[in-house]
Tab-separated table of C-alpha atoms in Angstrom:
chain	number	residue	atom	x	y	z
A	1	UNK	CA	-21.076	-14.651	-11.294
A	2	UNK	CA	-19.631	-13.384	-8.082
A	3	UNK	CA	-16.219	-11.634	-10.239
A	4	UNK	CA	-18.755	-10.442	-12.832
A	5	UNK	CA	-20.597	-8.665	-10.088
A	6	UNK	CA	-17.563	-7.245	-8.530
A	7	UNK	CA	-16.428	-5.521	-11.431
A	8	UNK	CA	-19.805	-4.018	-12.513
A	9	UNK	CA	-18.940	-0.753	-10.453
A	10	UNK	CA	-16.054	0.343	-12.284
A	11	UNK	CA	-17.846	-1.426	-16.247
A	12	UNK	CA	-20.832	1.320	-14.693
A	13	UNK	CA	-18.568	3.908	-14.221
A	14	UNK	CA	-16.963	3.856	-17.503
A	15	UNK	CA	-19.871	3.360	-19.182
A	16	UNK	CA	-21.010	6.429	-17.510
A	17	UNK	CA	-18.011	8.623	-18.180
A	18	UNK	CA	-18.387	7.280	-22.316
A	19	UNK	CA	-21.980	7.984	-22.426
A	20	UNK	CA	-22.034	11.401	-21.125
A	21	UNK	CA	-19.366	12.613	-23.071
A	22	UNK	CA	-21.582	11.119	-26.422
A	23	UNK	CA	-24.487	12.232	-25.176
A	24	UNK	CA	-22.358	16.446	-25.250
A	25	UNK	CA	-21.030	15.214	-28.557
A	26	UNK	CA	-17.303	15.259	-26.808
A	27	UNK	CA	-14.275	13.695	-28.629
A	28	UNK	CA	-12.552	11.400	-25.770
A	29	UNK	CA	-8.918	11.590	-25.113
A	30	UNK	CA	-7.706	8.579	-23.530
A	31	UNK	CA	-4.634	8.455	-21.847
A	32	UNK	CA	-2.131	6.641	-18.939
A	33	UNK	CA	0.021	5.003	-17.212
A	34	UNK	CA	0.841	1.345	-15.825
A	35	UNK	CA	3.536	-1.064	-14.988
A	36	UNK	CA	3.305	-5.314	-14.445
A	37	UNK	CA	5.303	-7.907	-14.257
A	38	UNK	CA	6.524	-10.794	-12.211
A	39	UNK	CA	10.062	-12.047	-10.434
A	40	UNK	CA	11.379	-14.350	-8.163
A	41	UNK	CA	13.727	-13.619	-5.149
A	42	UNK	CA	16.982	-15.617	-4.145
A	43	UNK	CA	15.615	-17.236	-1.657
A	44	UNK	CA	12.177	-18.043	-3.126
A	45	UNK	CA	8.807	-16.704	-3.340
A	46	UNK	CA	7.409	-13.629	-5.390
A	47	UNK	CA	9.866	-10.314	-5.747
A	48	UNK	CA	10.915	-8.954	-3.341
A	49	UNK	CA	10.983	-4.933	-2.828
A	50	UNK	CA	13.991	-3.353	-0.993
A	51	UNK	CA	13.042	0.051	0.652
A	52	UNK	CA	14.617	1.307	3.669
A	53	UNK	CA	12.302	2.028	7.346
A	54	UNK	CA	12.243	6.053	7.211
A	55	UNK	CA	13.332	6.834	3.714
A	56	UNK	CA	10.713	8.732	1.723
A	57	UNK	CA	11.118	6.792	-1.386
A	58	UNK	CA	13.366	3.763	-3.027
A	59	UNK	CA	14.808	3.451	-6.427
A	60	UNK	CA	12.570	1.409	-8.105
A	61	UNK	CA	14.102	0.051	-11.184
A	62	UNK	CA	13.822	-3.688	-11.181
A	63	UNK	CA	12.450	-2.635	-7.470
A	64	UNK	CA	8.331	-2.620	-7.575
A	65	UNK	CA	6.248	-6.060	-6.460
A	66	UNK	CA	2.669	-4.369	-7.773
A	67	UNK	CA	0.524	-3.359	-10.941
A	68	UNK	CA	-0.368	0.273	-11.000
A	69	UNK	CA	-1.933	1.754	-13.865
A	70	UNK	CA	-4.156	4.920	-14.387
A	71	UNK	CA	-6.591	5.525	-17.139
A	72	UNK	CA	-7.276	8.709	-17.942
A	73	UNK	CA	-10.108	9.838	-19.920
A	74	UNK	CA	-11.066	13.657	-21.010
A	75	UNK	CA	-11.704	16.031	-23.718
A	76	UNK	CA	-12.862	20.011	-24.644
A	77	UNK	CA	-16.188	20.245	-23.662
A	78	UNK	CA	-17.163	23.759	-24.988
A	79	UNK	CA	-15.011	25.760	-27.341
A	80	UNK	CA	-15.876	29.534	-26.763
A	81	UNK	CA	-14.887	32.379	-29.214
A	82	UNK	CA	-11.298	34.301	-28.416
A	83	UNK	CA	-9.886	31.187	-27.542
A	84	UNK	CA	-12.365	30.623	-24.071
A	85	UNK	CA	-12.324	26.926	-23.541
A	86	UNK	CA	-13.672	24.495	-21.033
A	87	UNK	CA	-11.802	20.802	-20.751
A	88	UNK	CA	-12.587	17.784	-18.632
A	89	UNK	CA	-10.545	15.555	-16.519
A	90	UNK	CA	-10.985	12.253	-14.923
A	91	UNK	CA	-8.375	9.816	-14.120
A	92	UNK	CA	-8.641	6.376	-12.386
A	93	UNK	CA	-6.302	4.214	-10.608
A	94	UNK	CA	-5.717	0.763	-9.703
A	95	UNK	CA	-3.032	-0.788	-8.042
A	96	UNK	CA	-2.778	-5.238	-8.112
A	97	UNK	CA	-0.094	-7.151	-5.898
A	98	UNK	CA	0.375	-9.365	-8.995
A	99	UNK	CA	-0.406	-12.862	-7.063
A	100	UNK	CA	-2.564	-14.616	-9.938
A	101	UNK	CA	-4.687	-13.687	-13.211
A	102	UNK	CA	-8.137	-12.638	-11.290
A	103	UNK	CA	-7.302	-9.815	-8.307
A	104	UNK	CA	-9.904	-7.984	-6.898
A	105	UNK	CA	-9.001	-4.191	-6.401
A	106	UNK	CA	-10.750	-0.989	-5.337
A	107	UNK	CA	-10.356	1.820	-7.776
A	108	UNK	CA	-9.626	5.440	-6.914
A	109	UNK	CA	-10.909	8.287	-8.868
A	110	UNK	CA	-7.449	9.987	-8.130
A	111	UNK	CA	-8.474	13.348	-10.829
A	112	UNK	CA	-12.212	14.672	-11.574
A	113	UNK	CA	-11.712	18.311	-12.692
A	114	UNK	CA	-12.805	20.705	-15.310
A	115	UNK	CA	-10.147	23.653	-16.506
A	116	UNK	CA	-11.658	26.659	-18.318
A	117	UNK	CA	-8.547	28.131	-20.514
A	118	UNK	CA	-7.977	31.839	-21.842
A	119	UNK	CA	-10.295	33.088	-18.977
A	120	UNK	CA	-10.276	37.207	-19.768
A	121	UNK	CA	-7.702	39.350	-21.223
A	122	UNK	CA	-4.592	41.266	-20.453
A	123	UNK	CA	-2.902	39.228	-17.616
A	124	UNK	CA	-5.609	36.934	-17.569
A	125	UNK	CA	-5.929	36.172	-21.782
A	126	UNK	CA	-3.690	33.172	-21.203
A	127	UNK	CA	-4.926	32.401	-17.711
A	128	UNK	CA	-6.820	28.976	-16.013
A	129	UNK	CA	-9.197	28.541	-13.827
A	130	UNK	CA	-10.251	25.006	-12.572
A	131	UNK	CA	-12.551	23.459	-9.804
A	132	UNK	CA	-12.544	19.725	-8.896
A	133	UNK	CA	-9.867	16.916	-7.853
A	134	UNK	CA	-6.409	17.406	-9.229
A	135	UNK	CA	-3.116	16.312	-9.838
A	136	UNK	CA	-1.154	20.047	-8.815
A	137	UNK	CA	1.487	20.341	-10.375
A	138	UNK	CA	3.579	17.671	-9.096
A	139	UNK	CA	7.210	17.425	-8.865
A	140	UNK	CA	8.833	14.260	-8.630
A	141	UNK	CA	12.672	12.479	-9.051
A	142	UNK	CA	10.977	9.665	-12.159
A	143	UNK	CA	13.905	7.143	-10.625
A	144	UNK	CA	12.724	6.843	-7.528
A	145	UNK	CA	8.938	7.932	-8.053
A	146	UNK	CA	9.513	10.810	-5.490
A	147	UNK	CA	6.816	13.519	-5.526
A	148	UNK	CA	8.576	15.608	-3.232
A	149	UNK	CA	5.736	18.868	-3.947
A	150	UNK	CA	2.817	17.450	-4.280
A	151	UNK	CA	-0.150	19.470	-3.395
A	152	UNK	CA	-2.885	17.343	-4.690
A	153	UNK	CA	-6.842	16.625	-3.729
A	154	UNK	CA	-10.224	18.456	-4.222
A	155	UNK	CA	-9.721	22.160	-4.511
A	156	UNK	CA	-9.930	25.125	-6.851
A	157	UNK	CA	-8.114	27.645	-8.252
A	158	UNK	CA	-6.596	29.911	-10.646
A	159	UNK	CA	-3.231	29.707	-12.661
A	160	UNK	CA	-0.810	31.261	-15.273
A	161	UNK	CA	-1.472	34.840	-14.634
A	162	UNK	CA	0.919	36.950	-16.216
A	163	UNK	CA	2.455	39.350	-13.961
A	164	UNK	CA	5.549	40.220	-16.986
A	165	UNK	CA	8.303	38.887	-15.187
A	166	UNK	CA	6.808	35.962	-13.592
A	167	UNK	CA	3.338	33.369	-13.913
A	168	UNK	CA	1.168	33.644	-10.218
A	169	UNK	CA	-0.993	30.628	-9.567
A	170	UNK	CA	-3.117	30.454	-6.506
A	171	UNK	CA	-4.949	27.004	-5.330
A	172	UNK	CA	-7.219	26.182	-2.135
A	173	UNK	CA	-6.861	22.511	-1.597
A	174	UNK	CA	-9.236	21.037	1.045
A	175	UNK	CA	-7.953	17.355	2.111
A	176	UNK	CA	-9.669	15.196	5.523
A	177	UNK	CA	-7.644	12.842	6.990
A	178	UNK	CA	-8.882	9.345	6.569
A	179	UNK	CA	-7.691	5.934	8.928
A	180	UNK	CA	-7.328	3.539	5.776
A	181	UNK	CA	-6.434	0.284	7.851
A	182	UNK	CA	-9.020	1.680	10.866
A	183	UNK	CA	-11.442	3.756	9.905
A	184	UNK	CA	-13.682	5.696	12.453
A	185	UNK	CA	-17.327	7.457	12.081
A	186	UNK	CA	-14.798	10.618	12.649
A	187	UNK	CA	-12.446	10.689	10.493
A	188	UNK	CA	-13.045	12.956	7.943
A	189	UNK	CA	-13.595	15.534	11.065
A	190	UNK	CA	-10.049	16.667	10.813
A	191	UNK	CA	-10.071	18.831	7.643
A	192	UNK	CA	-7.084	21.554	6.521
A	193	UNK	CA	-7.527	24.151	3.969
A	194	UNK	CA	-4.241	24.425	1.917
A	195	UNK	CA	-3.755	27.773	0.383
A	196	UNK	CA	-0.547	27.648	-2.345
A	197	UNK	CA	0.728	30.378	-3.451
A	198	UNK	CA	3.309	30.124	-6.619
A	199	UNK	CA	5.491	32.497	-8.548
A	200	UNK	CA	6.870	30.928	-11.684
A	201	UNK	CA	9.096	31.286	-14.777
A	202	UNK	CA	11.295	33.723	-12.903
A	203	UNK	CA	14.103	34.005	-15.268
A	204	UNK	CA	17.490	33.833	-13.369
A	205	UNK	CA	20.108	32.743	-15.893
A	206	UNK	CA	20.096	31.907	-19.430
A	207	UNK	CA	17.474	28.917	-19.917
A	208	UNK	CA	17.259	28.957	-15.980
A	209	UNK	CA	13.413	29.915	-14.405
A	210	UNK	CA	12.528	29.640	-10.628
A	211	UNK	CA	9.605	28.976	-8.480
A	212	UNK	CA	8.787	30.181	-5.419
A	213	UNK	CA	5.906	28.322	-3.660
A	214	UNK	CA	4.264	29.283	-0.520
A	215	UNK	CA	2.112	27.192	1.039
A	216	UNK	CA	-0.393	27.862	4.249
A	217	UNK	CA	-2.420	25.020	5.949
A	218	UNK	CA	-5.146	26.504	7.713
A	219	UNK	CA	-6.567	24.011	10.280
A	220	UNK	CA	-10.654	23.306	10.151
A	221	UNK	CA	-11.288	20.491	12.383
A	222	UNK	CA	-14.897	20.058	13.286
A	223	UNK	CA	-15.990	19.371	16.554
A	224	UNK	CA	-15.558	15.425	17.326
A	225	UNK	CA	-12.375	14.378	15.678
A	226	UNK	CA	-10.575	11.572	16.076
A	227	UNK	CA	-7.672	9.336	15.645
A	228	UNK	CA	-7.205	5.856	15.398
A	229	UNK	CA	-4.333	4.276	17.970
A	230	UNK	CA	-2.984	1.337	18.765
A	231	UNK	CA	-4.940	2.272	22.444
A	232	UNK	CA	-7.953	2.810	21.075
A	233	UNK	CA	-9.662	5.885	19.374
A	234	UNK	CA	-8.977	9.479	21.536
A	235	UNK	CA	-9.547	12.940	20.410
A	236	UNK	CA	-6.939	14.557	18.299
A	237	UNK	CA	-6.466	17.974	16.514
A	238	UNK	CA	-4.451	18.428	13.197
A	239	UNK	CA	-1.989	21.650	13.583
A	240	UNK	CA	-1.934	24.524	11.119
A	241	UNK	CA	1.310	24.952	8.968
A	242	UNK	CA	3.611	25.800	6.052
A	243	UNK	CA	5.670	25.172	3.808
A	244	UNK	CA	7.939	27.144	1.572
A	245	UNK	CA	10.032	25.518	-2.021
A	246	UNK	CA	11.977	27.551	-4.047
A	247	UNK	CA	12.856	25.278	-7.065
A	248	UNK	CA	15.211	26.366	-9.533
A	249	UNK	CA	14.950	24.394	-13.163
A	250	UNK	CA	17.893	24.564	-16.024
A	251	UNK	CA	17.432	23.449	-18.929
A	252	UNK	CA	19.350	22.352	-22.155
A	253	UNK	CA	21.781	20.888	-20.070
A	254	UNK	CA	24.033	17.516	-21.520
A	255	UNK	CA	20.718	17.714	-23.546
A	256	UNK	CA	18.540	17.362	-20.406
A	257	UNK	CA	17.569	19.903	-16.929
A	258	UNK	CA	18.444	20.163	-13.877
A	259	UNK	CA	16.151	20.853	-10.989
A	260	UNK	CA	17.293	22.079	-7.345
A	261	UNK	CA	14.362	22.194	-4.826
A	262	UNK	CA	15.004	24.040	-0.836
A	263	UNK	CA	11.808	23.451	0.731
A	264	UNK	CA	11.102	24.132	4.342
A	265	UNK	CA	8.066	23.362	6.394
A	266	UNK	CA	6.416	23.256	9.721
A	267	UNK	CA	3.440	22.157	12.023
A	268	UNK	CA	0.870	20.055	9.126
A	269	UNK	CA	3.460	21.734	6.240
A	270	UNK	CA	6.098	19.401	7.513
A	271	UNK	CA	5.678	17.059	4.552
A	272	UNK	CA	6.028	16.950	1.034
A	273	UNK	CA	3.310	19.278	0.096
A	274	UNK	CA	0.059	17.970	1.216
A	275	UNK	CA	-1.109	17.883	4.528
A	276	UNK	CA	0.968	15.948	7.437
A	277	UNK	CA	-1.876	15.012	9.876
A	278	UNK	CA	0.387	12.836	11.528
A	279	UNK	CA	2.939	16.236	12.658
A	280	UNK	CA	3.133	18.072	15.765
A	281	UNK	CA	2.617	21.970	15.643
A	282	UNK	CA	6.497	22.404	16.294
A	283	UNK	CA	7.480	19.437	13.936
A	284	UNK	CA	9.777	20.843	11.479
A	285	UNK	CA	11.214	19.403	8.010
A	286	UNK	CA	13.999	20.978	5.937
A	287	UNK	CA	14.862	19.118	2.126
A	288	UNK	CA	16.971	19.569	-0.024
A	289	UNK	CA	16.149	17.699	-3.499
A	290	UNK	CA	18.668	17.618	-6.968
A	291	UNK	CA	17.724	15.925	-9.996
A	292	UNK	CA	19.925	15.854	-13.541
A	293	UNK	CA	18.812	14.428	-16.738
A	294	UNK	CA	21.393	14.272	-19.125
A	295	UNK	CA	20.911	12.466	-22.788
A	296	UNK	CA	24.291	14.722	-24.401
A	297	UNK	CA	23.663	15.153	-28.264
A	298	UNK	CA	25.410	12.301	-30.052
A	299	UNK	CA	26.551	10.173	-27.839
A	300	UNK	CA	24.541	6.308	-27.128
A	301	UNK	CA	23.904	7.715	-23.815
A	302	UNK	CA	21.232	8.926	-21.010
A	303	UNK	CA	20.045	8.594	-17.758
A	304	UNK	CA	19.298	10.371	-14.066
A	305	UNK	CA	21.053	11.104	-11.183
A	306	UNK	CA	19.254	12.175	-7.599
A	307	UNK	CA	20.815	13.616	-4.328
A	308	UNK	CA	18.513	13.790	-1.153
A	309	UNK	CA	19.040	15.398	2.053
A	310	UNK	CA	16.351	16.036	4.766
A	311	UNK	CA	16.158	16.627	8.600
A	312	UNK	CA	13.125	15.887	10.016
A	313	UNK	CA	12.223	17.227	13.689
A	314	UNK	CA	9.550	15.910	15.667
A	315	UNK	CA	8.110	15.761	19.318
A	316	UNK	CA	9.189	11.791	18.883
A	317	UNK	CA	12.918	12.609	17.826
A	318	UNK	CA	14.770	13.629	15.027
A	319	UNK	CA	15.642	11.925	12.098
A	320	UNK	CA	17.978	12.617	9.348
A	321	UNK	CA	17.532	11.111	5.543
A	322	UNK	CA	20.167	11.293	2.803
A	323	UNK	CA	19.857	9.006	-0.308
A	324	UNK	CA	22.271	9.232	-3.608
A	325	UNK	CA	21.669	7.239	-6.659
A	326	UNK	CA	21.874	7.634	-10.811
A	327	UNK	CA	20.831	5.729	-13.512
A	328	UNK	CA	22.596	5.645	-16.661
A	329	UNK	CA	21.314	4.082	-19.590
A	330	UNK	CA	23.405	2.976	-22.504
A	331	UNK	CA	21.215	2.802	-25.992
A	332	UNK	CA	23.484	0.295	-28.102
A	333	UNK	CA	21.440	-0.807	-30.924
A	334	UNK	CA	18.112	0.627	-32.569
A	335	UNK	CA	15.354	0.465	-29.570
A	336	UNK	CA	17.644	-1.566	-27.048
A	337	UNK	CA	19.601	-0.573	-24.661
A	338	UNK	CA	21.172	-1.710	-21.304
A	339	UNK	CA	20.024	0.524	-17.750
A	340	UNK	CA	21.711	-0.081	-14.508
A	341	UNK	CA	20.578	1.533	-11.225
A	342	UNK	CA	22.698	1.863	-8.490
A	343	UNK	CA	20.988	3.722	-5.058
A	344	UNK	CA	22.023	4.386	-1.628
A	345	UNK	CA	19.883	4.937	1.578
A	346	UNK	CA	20.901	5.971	4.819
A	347	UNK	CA	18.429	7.027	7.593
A	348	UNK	CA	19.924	8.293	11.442
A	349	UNK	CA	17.106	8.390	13.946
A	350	UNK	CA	18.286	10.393	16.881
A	351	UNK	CA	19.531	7.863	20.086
A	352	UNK	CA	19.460	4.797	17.263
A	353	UNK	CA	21.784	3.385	15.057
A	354	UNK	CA	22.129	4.096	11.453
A	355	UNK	CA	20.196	2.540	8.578
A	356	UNK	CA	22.023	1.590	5.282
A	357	UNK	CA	20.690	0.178	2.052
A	358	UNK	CA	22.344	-0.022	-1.089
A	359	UNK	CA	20.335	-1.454	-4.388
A	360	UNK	CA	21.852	-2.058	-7.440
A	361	UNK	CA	19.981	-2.803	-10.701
A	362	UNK	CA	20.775	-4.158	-14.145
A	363	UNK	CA	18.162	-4.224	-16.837
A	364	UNK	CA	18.826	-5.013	-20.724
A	365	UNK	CA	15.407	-3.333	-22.347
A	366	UNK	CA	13.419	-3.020	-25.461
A	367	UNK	CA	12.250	0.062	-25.971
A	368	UNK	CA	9.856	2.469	-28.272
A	369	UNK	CA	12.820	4.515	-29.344
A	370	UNK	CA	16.292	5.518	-28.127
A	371	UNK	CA	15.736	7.886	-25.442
A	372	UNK	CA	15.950	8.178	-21.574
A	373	UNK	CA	11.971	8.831	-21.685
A	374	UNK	CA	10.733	6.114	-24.335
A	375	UNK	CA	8.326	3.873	-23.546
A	376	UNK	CA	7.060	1.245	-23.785
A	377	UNK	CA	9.867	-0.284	-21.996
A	378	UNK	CA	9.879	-4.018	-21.758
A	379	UNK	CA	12.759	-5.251	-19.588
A	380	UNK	CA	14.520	-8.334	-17.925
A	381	UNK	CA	15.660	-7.008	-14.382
A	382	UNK	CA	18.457	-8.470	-12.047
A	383	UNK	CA	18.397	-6.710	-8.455
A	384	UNK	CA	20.747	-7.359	-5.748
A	385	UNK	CA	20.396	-5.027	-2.160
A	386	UNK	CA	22.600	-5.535	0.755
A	387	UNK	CA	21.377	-3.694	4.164
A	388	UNK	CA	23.010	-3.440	7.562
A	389	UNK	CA	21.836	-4.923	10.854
A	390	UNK	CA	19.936	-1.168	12.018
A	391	UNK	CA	17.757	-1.358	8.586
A	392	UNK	CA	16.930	-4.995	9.183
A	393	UNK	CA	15.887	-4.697	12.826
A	394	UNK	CA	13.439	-1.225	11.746
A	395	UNK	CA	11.999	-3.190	8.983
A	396	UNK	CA	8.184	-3.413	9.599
A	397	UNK	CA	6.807	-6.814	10.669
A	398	UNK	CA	6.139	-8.565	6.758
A	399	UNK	CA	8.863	-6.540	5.119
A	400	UNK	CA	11.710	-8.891	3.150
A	401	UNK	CA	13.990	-7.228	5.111
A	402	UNK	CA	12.622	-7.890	8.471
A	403	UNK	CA	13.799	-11.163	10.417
A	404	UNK	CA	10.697	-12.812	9.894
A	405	UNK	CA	10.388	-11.575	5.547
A	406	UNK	CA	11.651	-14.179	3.425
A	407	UNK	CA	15.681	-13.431	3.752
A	408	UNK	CA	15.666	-14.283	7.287
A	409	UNK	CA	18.472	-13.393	9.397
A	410	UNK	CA	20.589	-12.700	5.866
A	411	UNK	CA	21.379	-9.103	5.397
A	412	UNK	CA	21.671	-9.303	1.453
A	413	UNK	CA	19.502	-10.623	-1.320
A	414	UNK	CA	18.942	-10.684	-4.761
A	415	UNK	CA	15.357	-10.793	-7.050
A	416	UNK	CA	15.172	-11.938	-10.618
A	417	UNK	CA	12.180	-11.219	-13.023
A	418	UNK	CA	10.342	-8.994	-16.243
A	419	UNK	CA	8.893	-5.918	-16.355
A	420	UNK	CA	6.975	-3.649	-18.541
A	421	UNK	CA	6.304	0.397	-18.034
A	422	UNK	CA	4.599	2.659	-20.542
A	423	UNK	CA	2.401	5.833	-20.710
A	424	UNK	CA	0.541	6.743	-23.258
């Protein structure tokens, strides 16, 4: 009784989300995401992960310990005349440390948003306007799940205006900063207004396009706010900011793109796109971030390759973080093929030693189809990471890595196990 309670929320919610979309006579399109599985590490126990302490991602082939998944239901929900059209979104997440068959989780309702498409004429015919909580367009490296512009949250805007020799989209993001492992009363006191600012589909070179993206965080704290430390809970302001990407995309390259990202920020901008409410008003970040896909036109081949470089400055130090790291994939028989990972992490906090971790993964898979992007994927995953003594002694308290994680004083490990991925 107790589980069948528990779960009556998110039964109620989709039940909700299916009956109101009958009850406007709405056709449902259902899609997602999610990955599961299970391992064992070298020294016992569940999986183990291997991240490095100040990296902003890790290469995650044969490399994540949890479920996540994301349904995502939606559909037109009024079809105008001159192509006007109005479309819901809603998209919920869940995310399971894969322990036993029953977990309890809390869901998030990560997108609620409706888009009305072909909004007016001239530069506007093919234009969008949308109100709610979104996914904005996000850019991310898919090997190591790296969303390095990511302006997401409740907000509203309007997109692909046609200017002739570029697309303008402008968005007003509202996020609050929330304490999730101490929350206060005042929490959601410390609110910034993100105004982003794109140009897009710049043509530079044949099959080449850039984006320029200027973003503007405009503090709104309310009176009261607070923050959460390990002294206790003391008043605390979130800084304004910015941050500026250009990001350059080529395509039909090796039968695949390239992307190039320069992004620059400052004060709350000194992030990855949404709001920093941990920075300073003088913190800085600069990042540079390269991606290739290649799959080359009749060859068994594919795969990814990533280069990371970024300099962090803060009122607590400086810290530098450069990772490397491709996977190539080789597709040797109808829907099978063989990928192997190989990543590198270093991290150099100013006045402290440097952090090293290398991970290298190999994964025989089967596969809906022969290419880099088919899925599902089912695989069998071998993982072996070695680390140096500066990356074992930052580990957080709990980590594998750490002295008291289950490798110990070791500074090398291994984890065995299965995997599946798809979206859909």
């Amino acid at each position: 009784m107790t589980r069948i309670l528990k779960t009556l929320p998110v039964a109620a919610a989709l039940a909700l989300t299916v009956s109101l979309a009958q009850a406007a006579a709405l056709p449902i399109d259902f899609g997602g995401y999610f990955r599961s599985g299970f391992g064992t590490s070298s020294e016992g126990g569940k999986e183990a992960c291997f991240g490095l302490a100040g990296a902003g991602s890790k290469y995650r082939l044969g490399n994540e310990c949890e479920t996540y998944g994301e349904l995502a239901f939606g559909g037109e929900a009024f079809k105008g005349e001159n192509g006007f059209n109005i479309r819901i979104n809603t998209r919920l997440a869940f995310v399971l440390q894969q322990n036993k068959d029953f977990e309890q989780y809390s869901p998030a309702w990560r997108e609620a948003n409706a888009i009305a498409e072909n909004i007016g004429t001239g530069a506007f015919s093919k234009a969008k306007a949308w109100v709610g909580k979104r996914f904005y367009d996000r850019q991310d490296v898919h090997i190591t799940d790296y969303y390095y512009w990511d302006n997401s949250g409740p907000g509203a805007g309007l997109e692909n205006i046609d200017l002739g020799g570029a697309k303008l989209a402008y968005a007003i993001v509202r996020n609050a900063y929330t304490n999730e492992s101490s929350p206060t009363a005042n929490d959601d006191k410390r609110t910034v207004l993100t105004h982003d600012i794109r140009f897009s589909e710049i043509k530079t070179n044949k099959d080449g396009a850039l984006t320029v993206g200027v973003e503007f965080m405009q503090k709104r704290d309310a009176a009261g706010a607070t923050m959460s430390t390990p002294g206790g809970v003391v008043s605390a302001s979130t800084p304004s900011g910015n941050l500026l990407t250009l990001l350059h995309t080529q395509t039909g390259l090796f039968g695949g793109y390239n992307k190039l990202a320069l992004q620059h920020g400052t004060g709350s901008g000194a992030g990855t796109g949404g709001v920093n409410f941990g920075a300073n008003k003088d913190d800085k970040v600069t990042r540079i971030t390269e991606q290739i896909m290649f799959q080359p036109a009749g060859t068994k081949w594919s795969g990814m390759g990533t280069f990371v470089y970024e300099k962090a400055e803060t009122s607590t130090g400086d810290k530098t973080w450069i990772s490397a790291g491709v996977r190539p994939v080789y597709h040797f028989a109808d829907n099978m093929s063989l990928a192997t990972e190989l990543g590198y992490d270093q991290v150099k906090p100013d006045g402290q030693a440097t952090r090293k971790l290398t991970k290298l993964t190999i994964a025989p898979q089967l596969t809906a189809g022969n290419g880099f992007w088919s899925r599902p994927a089912l695989r069998a995953f071998y993982t072996y990471a070695k680390w140096n003594d500066a990356a074992q002694t930052a580990a957080n308290v709990g980590s594998s890595l750490s002295r008291t994680g289950v490798f110990g004083a070791t500074t090398n490990g291994s984890t065995v196990g299965f995997q599946v991925e798809t979206w859909w």
